[in-house]
Amino acid sequence: LNVAGSIKLKTAKYLISGLEKEFGITPGKNTIIESSSGNLGIALSIVCKSRGYKFICITDPNTLPFAESYMKIYGAEIIKVTTRDESGGFLASRIKLIHKMISENPKLIWTNQYASEYNIKAHYKTTAKEINEFIPKLDYLFIGAGTTGTLVGCAKFFAKYSPQTKIIAVDNQGSVTFGFPPGPRYIPGIGTSRKPEIASLYNVHDVIMVPETKTVIMCNYLLKKYGMFLGGSSGTVIYAAKDYFKSLKNKNVSVVVISPDFGEKYIDTVYNPVWVEDKFGINIRKEAFYDR
């Protein structure tokens, strides 16, 4: 519930503030560059605009048009990579371009959400602390894994302050973050085609891999059943939590699911019957959404 519309505003603020504190970057002499499929790009465009930085976002064909338009409104320059990497995605190609650009222009500063400790600190100091204060002695915390900043930050916090809390990492099938085989992915915001440097399973109780078909079904089910208009990452994590507890004997537990964003960026994809049928062969107008 912030101006950027996602949890990534916390990450963006910490990434920029960390670089200012550690390396003394300033709007007058530096331009920020980052690779993003949407949410962080939007958040960084807002933070950079408010602090006076120019911002370049490296995207790919999976980046939603809504997200690109949002970034441009705040003055971001968009550069789109179209060459797939060895895993079949675009992330390694996006990062390769960033390395090339910063080698040619020393004024470019890469926030590097995939390797920055400030990505972890953002959620160690805010997200995890907020959850623990609101629900003490939490039993389960489900977290979607993209760059894994939220996951690693929360896992470190709960290991120290609430070690009984079980951290469940959630990822999409086709993502290579946790050593699973690569595959095609169409929904941005969760999963990677290149393992982030900060990725870790420290204090993670379990990893759940969710097919994107289930993401689509869950998102549309939540909208149809509850009027909850959520993003693809949110649908993925909520599906994982619901499916996880089908086989769990003890139902008397406290559970938190982190829902990173809302659904407005996904109107033309996850909530578009034509796009969904083309990509997954699912008719969301007729699909028997599970409620069992």
C-alpha positions as CSV (number, residue, x, y, z in Angstrom):
1,L,0.0,0.0,0.0
2,N,2.6,2.5,-1.1
3,V,3.1,4.8,-4.0
4,A,5.1,2.2,-6.0
5,G,2.4,-0.4,-5.6
6,S,4.7,-3.2,-4.4
7,I,7.0,-4.4,-1.7
8,K,9.9,-3.3,-3.9
9,L,9.7,0.3,-2.7
10,K,11.5,-0.8,0.5
11,T,14.2,-2.4,-1.6
12,A,14.7,0.6,-3.8
13,K,15.1,3.0,-0.9
14,Y,17.7,0.8,0.8
15,L,19.6,0.2,-2.5
16,I,20.0,3.9,-3.2
17,S,20.6,5.0,0.4
18,G,23.2,2.3,0.8
19,L,25.1,3.5,-2.3
20,E,24.9,7.1,-1.1
21,K,26.2,6.2,2.3
22,E,28.9,3.7,1.2
23,F,30.2,5.2,-2.1
24,G,29.0,8.8,-1.9
25,I,27.0,8.8,-5.1
26,T,25.1,11.9,-6.0
27,P,22.5,12.9,-8.6
28,G,24.8,15.4,-10.1
29,K,27.5,13.0,-11.0
30,N,25.8,9.6,-11.2
31,T,23.1,7.8,-13.2
32,I,21.4,4.7,-11.7
33,I,21.1,1.5,-13.8
34,E,19.3,-1.7,-12.9
35,S,17.8,-4.8,-14.5
36,S,14.1,-5.3,-13.6
37,S,11.0,-7.0,-15.0
38,G,8.7,-4.5,-13.4
39,N,8.2,-3.8,-9.7
40,L,11.7,-2.8,-8.7
41,G,12.0,-0.8,-11.9
42,I,8.9,1.2,-10.9
43,A,10.1,1.6,-7.3
44,L,13.6,2.8,-8.4
45,S,12.1,5.2,-11.0
46,I,10.1,6.8,-8.1
47,V,13.0,6.9,-5.7
48,C,15.4,8.3,-8.3
49,K,12.9,10.9,-9.4
50,S,12.4,12.1,-5.8
51,R,16.1,12.3,-5.2
52,G,17.1,13.8,-8.6
53,Y,18.9,10.8,-10.2
54,K,18.6,9.8,-13.8
55,F,17.5,6.1,-14.1
56,I,18.0,3.5,-16.8
57,C,16.1,0.2,-16.5
58,I,17.1,-2.8,-18.5
59,T,14.0,-4.9,-19.3
60,D,13.0,-7.8,-21.6
61,P,9.9,-8.9,-23.6
62,N,8.3,-10.4,-20.5
63,T,8.2,-7.0,-18.8
64,L,4.6,-5.8,-18.7
65,P,3.7,-2.7,-20.9
66,F,2.0,-1.2,-17.8
67,A,5.2,-1.4,-15.8
68,E,7.2,0.2,-18.6
69,S,4.7,3.0,-18.9
70,Y,4.8,3.5,-15.2
71,M,8.6,3.8,-15.2
72,K,8.5,6.3,-18.1
73,I,6.1,8.5,-16.3
74,Y,8.7,9.0,-13.6
75,G,11.4,9.7,-16.2
76,A,13.1,6.3,-16.5
77,E,14.9,5.4,-19.7
78,I,13.9,1.8,-20.9
79,I,16.3,-0.4,-22.8
80,K,14.9,-3.8,-23.8
81,V,17.0,-6.9,-24.2
82,T,15.6,-9.5,-26.7
83,T,18.3,-12.2,-26.7
84,R,17.7,-15.2,-24.5
85,D,20.4,-16.5,-22.2
86,E,21.6,-20.1,-21.8
87,S,18.8,-20.9,-19.4
88,G,16.2,-19.8,-21.9
89,G,15.4,-16.6,-20.0
90,F,16.6,-13.0,-20.4
91,L,18.2,-12.2,-17.0
92,A,21.8,-13.1,-17.9
93,S,21.5,-11.1,-21.1
94,R,20.2,-8.1,-19.2
95,I,23.1,-8.3,-16.7
96,K,25.6,-8.7,-19.6
97,L,24.4,-5.5,-21.1
98,I,24.7,-3.7,-17.8
99,H,28.3,-4.8,-17.4
100,K,29.0,-3.5,-20.9
101,M,27.4,-0.2,-20.2
102,I,29.1,0.5,-16.9
103,S,32.5,-0.5,-18.3
104,E,31.9,2.2,-21.0
105,N,30.5,4.9,-18.7
106,P,32.0,5.3,-15.2
107,K,29.1,7.6,-14.1
108,L,26.7,4.7,-14.3
109,I,26.0,3.1,-10.9
110,W,24.4,-0.4,-10.8
111,T,22.2,-0.9,-7.7
112,N,22.5,-4.7,-8.4
113,Q,19.6,-6.1,-6.5
114,Y,20.9,-9.6,-7.2
115,A,24.0,-9.2,-5.1
116,S,23.5,-6.2,-2.8
117,E,23.4,-6.7,0.9
118,Y,21.1,-3.7,1.1
119,N,18.4,-5.8,-0.6
120,I,18.6,-8.2,2.3
121,K,18.8,-5.4,4.9
122,A,15.7,-3.7,3.6
123,H,13.6,-6.7,4.6
124,Y,15.6,-7.7,7.7
125,K,15.0,-4.2,9.1
126,T,11.5,-3.6,7.9
127,T,9.4,-6.4,6.5
128,A,10.4,-9.2,8.9
129,K,10.3,-6.8,11.9
130,E,6.8,-5.6,11.1
131,I,5.5,-9.2,10.7
132,N,7.1,-10.3,14.0
133,E,5.7,-7.4,15.9
134,F,2.2,-7.9,14.4
135,I,2.1,-11.7,14.9
136,P,4.5,-12.8,17.6
137,K,5.4,-16.5,17.7
138,L,4.4,-17.0,14.1
139,D,4.4,-20.6,12.9
140,Y,4.8,-20.3,9.1
141,L,5.9,-17.6,6.8
142,F,5.5,-18.1,3.0
143,I,7.8,-15.9,0.8
144,G,8.1,-15.7,-3.0
145,A,11.6,-15.9,-4.3
146,G,12.7,-13.4,-7.0
147,T,16.0,-11.8,-6.2
148,T,15.5,-13.5,-2.8
149,G,16.1,-10.2,-0.9
150,T,12.8,-10.6,1.0
151,L,13.4,-14.3,1.6
152,V,17.0,-14.0,2.9
153,G,16.3,-10.9,4.9
154,C,13.3,-12.5,6.6
155,A,15.0,-15.8,7.1
156,K,17.9,-14.1,8.9
157,F,15.6,-12.1,11.1
158,F,13.4,-15.0,12.2
159,A,16.4,-17.2,12.8
160,K,17.5,-14.7,15.4
161,Y,14.3,-13.4,16.9
162,S,11.7,-16.2,16.3
163,P,13.5,-19.4,15.5
164,Q,10.4,-21.5,15.8
165,T,9.0,-19.8,12.7
166,K,9.2,-22.0,9.6
167,I,10.2,-20.1,6.5
168,I,8.8,-21.5,3.3
169,A,10.3,-20.3,0.0
170,V,8.1,-20.3,-3.1
171,D,9.2,-20.2,-6.7
172,N,7.8,-20.9,-10.1
173,Q,8.6,-24.0,-12.1
174,G,11.3,-23.1,-14.7
175,S,13.2,-20.9,-12.3
176,V,16.8,-22.0,-11.6
177,T,17.3,-20.1,-8.3
178,F,17.2,-23.2,-6.1
179,G,18.9,-25.6,-8.5
180,F,15.8,-26.8,-10.4
181,P,15.9,-27.2,-14.2
182,P,15.3,-24.2,-16.4
183,G,12.1,-23.8,-18.3
184,P,9.9,-21.3,-20.0
185,R,8.3,-18.7,-17.8
186,Y,5.9,-15.9,-18.8
187,I,4.9,-14.2,-15.6
188,P,7.4,-11.7,-14.2
189,G,8.0,-10.9,-10.6
190,I,9.1,-14.3,-9.3
191,G,11.8,-16.8,-10.3
192,T,15.0,-16.3,-12.2
193,S,17.0,-17.7,-15.1
194,R,20.2,-17.0,-13.3
195,K,20.8,-17.6,-9.5
196,P,21.1,-14.3,-7.6
197,E,24.4,-14.0,-5.7
198,I,22.5,-13.3,-2.5
199,A,20.3,-16.4,-2.8
200,S,20.5,-18.6,0.3
201,L,18.5,-21.4,1.9
202,Y,19.7,-20.5,5.4
203,N,16.9,-21.0,7.9
204,V,14.5,-22.0,5.0
205,H,12.4,-25.0,6.1
206,D,11.0,-25.9,2.6
207,V,11.0,-24.9,-1.0
208,I,7.8,-25.2,-3.1
209,M,7.9,-24.9,-6.9
210,V,4.6,-23.8,-8.4
211,P,3.6,-24.2,-12.1
212,E,2.5,-21.0,-13.7
213,T,-0.8,-22.5,-14.6
214,K,-1.6,-22.7,-10.9
215,T,-0.5,-19.1,-10.5
216,V,-3.0,-18.0,-13.2
217,I,-5.8,-20.1,-11.7
218,M,-5.2,-18.9,-8.2
219,C,-5.1,-15.2,-9.2
220,N,-8.4,-15.5,-11.1
221,Y,-10.0,-17.6,-8.4
222,L,-9.1,-15.0,-5.7
223,L,-10.6,-12.2,-7.8
224,K,-13.8,-14.3,-8.6
225,K,-14.3,-15.6,-5.1
226,Y,-13.1,-12.7,-2.8
227,G,-12.6,-9.7,-5.0
228,M,-8.9,-9.8,-4.3
229,F,-7.1,-8.3,-7.4
230,L,-3.5,-9.5,-6.8
231,G,-0.3,-9.8,-8.9
232,G,1.3,-13.0,-10.2
233,S,3.8,-13.3,-7.4
234,S,0.9,-13.1,-4.8
235,G,-1.1,-15.8,-6.6
236,T,1.9,-18.1,-6.7
237,V,2.6,-17.8,-3.0
238,I,-1.0,-18.1,-1.9
239,Y,-1.4,-21.2,-4.0
240,A,1.7,-22.7,-2.4
241,A,0.3,-22.0,1.1
242,K,-3.1,-23.4,0.4
243,D,-1.6,-26.5,-1.2
244,Y,0.9,-27.0,1.6
245,F,-1.7,-27.2,4.3
246,K,-3.8,-29.9,2.5
247,S,-1.4,-32.5,3.8
248,L,-0.5,-30.9,7.1
249,K,-2.2,-32.7,10.0
250,N,-2.0,-29.7,12.5
251,K,-4.3,-27.0,11.2
252,N,-4.1,-24.9,14.3
253,V,-1.2,-22.8,13.2
254,S,-0.6,-19.1,12.5
255,V,0.4,-18.4,8.8
256,V,1.6,-15.3,7.0
257,V,1.8,-15.1,3.2
258,I,3.7,-12.1,1.8
259,S,1.7,-10.6,-1.1
260,P,4.1,-8.4,-3.0
261,D,1.8,-6.5,-5.3
262,F,-1.6,-5.9,-6.8
263,G,-3.0,-7.1,-10.1
264,E,-3.2,-3.9,-12.2
265,K,0.1,-4.6,-14.0
266,Y,-1.3,-8.0,-15.0
267,I,-4.6,-7.0,-16.6
268,D,-3.2,-7.8,-20.1
269,T,-1.7,-11.1,-19.1
270,V,-2.8,-13.1,-16.0
271,Y,-6.3,-11.6,-16.2
272,N,-6.6,-11.6,-20.0
273,P,-8.5,-14.7,-21.2
274,V,-6.9,-14.6,-24.7
275,W,-3.4,-14.3,-23.3
276,V,-4.0,-17.1,-20.7
277,E,-5.4,-19.5,-23.3
278,D,-2.6,-18.8,-25.7
279,K,0.2,-19.4,-23.2
280,F,-1.4,-22.1,-21.0
281,G,-4.4,-23.6,-22.8
282,I,-6.7,-22.6,-20.0
283,N,-10.1,-21.0,-20.4
284,I,-10.4,-18.8,-17.3
285,R,-14.0,-18.0,-18.2
286,K,-15.0,-21.6,-17.8
287,E,-12.2,-23.1,-15.7
288,A,-13.5,-24.9,-12.6
289,F,-11.5,-22.9,-10.1
290,Y,-10.7,-25.1,-7.2
291,D,-12.2,-24.4,-3.8
292,R,-11.7,-27.9,-2.4
